[in-house]
Coordinates of C-alpha atoms in Angstrom, one line a residue:
X396 CA 72.8 -162.8 -224.7
X397 CA 74.5 -159.6 -225.8
X398 CA 77.9 -158.3 -225.2
X399 CA 80.1 -155.5 -226.5
X400 CA 82.8 -155.9 -229.1
X401 CA 85.7 -156.0 -226.6
X402 CA 84.0 -157.2 -223.4
X403 CA 85.4 -160.4 -222.2
X404 CA 87.4 -161.0 -225.4
X405 CA 89.9 -163.7 -224.6
X406 CA 92.8 -162.0 -226.4
X407 CA 92.1 -158.7 -224.6
X408 CA 91.9 -160.4 -221.2
X409 CA 95.2 -162.2 -221.8
X410 CA 96.9 -159.0 -222.8
X411 CA 95.5 -157.2 -219.8
X412 CA 96.6 -160.0 -217.4
X413 CA 100.1 -159.9 -219.0
X414 CA 100.3 -156.1 -218.5
X415 CA 99.3 -156.5 -214.8
X416 CA 102.0 -159.2 -214.5
X417 CA 104.7 -156.9 -216.0
X418 CA 103.6 -154.0 -213.8
X419 CA 104.0 -156.2 -210.7
X420 CA 107.4 -157.6 -211.9
X421 CA 108.8 -154.2 -212.6
X422 CA 107.3 -152.7 -209.4
X423 CA 105.7 -149.8 -211.3
X424 CA 103.9 -148.3 -208.2
X425 CA 107.2 -148.0 -206.3
X426 CA 109.0 -146.7 -209.5
X427 CA 106.3 -144.1 -209.9
X428 CA 106.9 -143.0 -206.3
X429 CA 110.7 -142.9 -206.5
X430 CA 111.0 -141.4 -210.0
X431 CA 108.1 -139.0 -209.2
X432 CA 110.1 -137.7 -206.3
X433 CA 113.1 -137.3 -208.5
X434 CA 111.0 -135.4 -211.1
X435 CA 109.3 -133.2 -208.6
X436 CA 112.7 -132.3 -206.9
X437 CA 114.2 -131.5 -210.3
X438 CA 111.2 -129.4 -211.4
X439 CA 111.4 -127.5 -208.1
X440 CA 114.8 -126.2 -209.1
X441 CA 113.0 -124.2 -211.8
X442 CA 111.4 -122.0 -209.1
X443 CA 114.4 -119.7 -209.7
X444 CA 112.6 -118.4 -212.8
X445 CA 110.5 -115.3 -212.1
X446 CA 107.5 -116.8 -213.8
X447 CA 107.3 -120.1 -212.0
X448 CA 104.8 -119.7 -209.2
X449 CA 104.5 -123.3 -207.9
X450 CA 105.6 -126.8 -208.7
X451 CA 103.5 -129.7 -207.4
X452 CA 103.0 -133.4 -208.1
X453 CA 102.1 -136.8 -206.9
X454 CA 104.0 -139.8 -208.3
X455 CA 104.9 -139.1 -211.9
X456 CA 102.1 -136.6 -212.4
X457 CA 103.5 -133.1 -211.9
X458 CA 102.6 -129.5 -212.8
X459 CA 104.6 -126.3 -213.1
X460 CA 102.5 -123.2 -212.5
X461 CA 103.4 -120.2 -214.7
X462 CA 102.5 -116.8 -213.2
X463 CA 102.9 -113.1 -214.2
X464 CA 103.9 -112.3 -210.6
X465 CA 105.1 -114.7 -207.9
X466 CA 103.7 -112.6 -205.1
X467 CA 100.1 -112.3 -206.4
X468 CA 100.3 -115.6 -208.3
X469 CA 98.4 -114.0 -211.2
X470 CA 98.1 -116.8 -213.9
X471 CA 100.0 -116.1 -217.1
X472 CA 98.5 -118.4 -219.8
X473 CA 100.4 -116.5 -222.6
X474 CA 103.8 -117.2 -221.0
X475 CA 102.6 -120.8 -220.5
X476 CA 102.1 -121.2 -224.2
X477 CA 105.5 -119.6 -225.0
X478 CA 107.2 -122.1 -222.7
X479 CA 105.1 -124.9 -224.1
X480 CA 106.2 -124.0 -227.7
X481 CA 109.8 -123.6 -226.6
X482 CA 109.7 -127.0 -224.8
X483 CA 108.4 -128.6 -228.1
X484 CA 111.4 -127.0 -229.9
X485 CA 113.7 -128.7 -227.4
X486 CA 112.0 -132.1 -228.0
X487 CA 109.9 -132.1 -224.8
X488 CA 106.3 -133.0 -224.7
X489 CA 104.1 -131.4 -222.1
X490 CA 100.5 -130.3 -221.8
X491 CA 99.4 -126.7 -221.1
X492 CA 96.4 -126.6 -218.9
X493 CA 95.5 -122.9 -218.4
X494 CA 98.7 -121.6 -216.7
X495 CA 100.1 -125.0 -215.7
X496 CA 102.5 -127.1 -217.7
X497 CA 101.4 -130.7 -216.9
X498 CA 103.7 -133.7 -217.0
X499 CA 102.7 -137.3 -216.8
X500 CA 105.5 -139.5 -218.3
X501 CA 105.0 -143.2 -218.7
X502 CA 105.6 -145.6 -215.8
X503 CA 108.4 -147.2 -217.8
X504 CA 110.5 -144.0 -217.7
X505 CA 114.1 -144.2 -216.3
X506 CA 116.2 -141.8 -214.2
X507 CA 118.1 -140.5 -217.2
X508 CA 114.9 -139.7 -219.0
X509 CA 113.5 -137.9 -215.9
X510 CA 116.7 -135.8 -215.8
X511 CA 116.3 -135.1 -219.5
X512 CA 112.8 -133.7 -218.9
X513 CA 114.2 -131.2 -216.3
X514 CA 117.1 -130.3 -218.5
X515 CA 115.0 -129.6 -221.6
X516 CA 112.3 -127.7 -219.6
X517 CA 115.1 -125.5 -218.1
X518 CA 116.6 -124.9 -221.5
X519 CA 113.1 -123.9 -222.9
X520 CA 112.6 -121.5 -220.0
X521 CA 116.0 -120.0 -220.5
X522 CA 115.0 -119.2 -224.0
X523 CA 111.8 -117.3 -223.4

């Protein structure tokens, strides 16, 4: 009989089960839905910037599309990188994917932290 290093390991299984228990107790699926709506609504306020072409998301996974022109929706990866770097300077972690700034905060995030994401991204965009 052969197995892999971590397959069926008693400690790993116990930790996995405890994680599932915590996720159920803290109702992470509903939290992701509720806080994701708050995040998406907040990010949509950033559409006032001339370079924000679209904001989209599902649950806590959101993306802000950066464009050179809102009408043509021409991608602007250079501006995306400028905003990415400015966001880092404001203490915000995001992930640039082409011309989209991707956000996927942890399921344990709270309302204040969601609001802080929006505030810091707005400040970063103001500075570019």
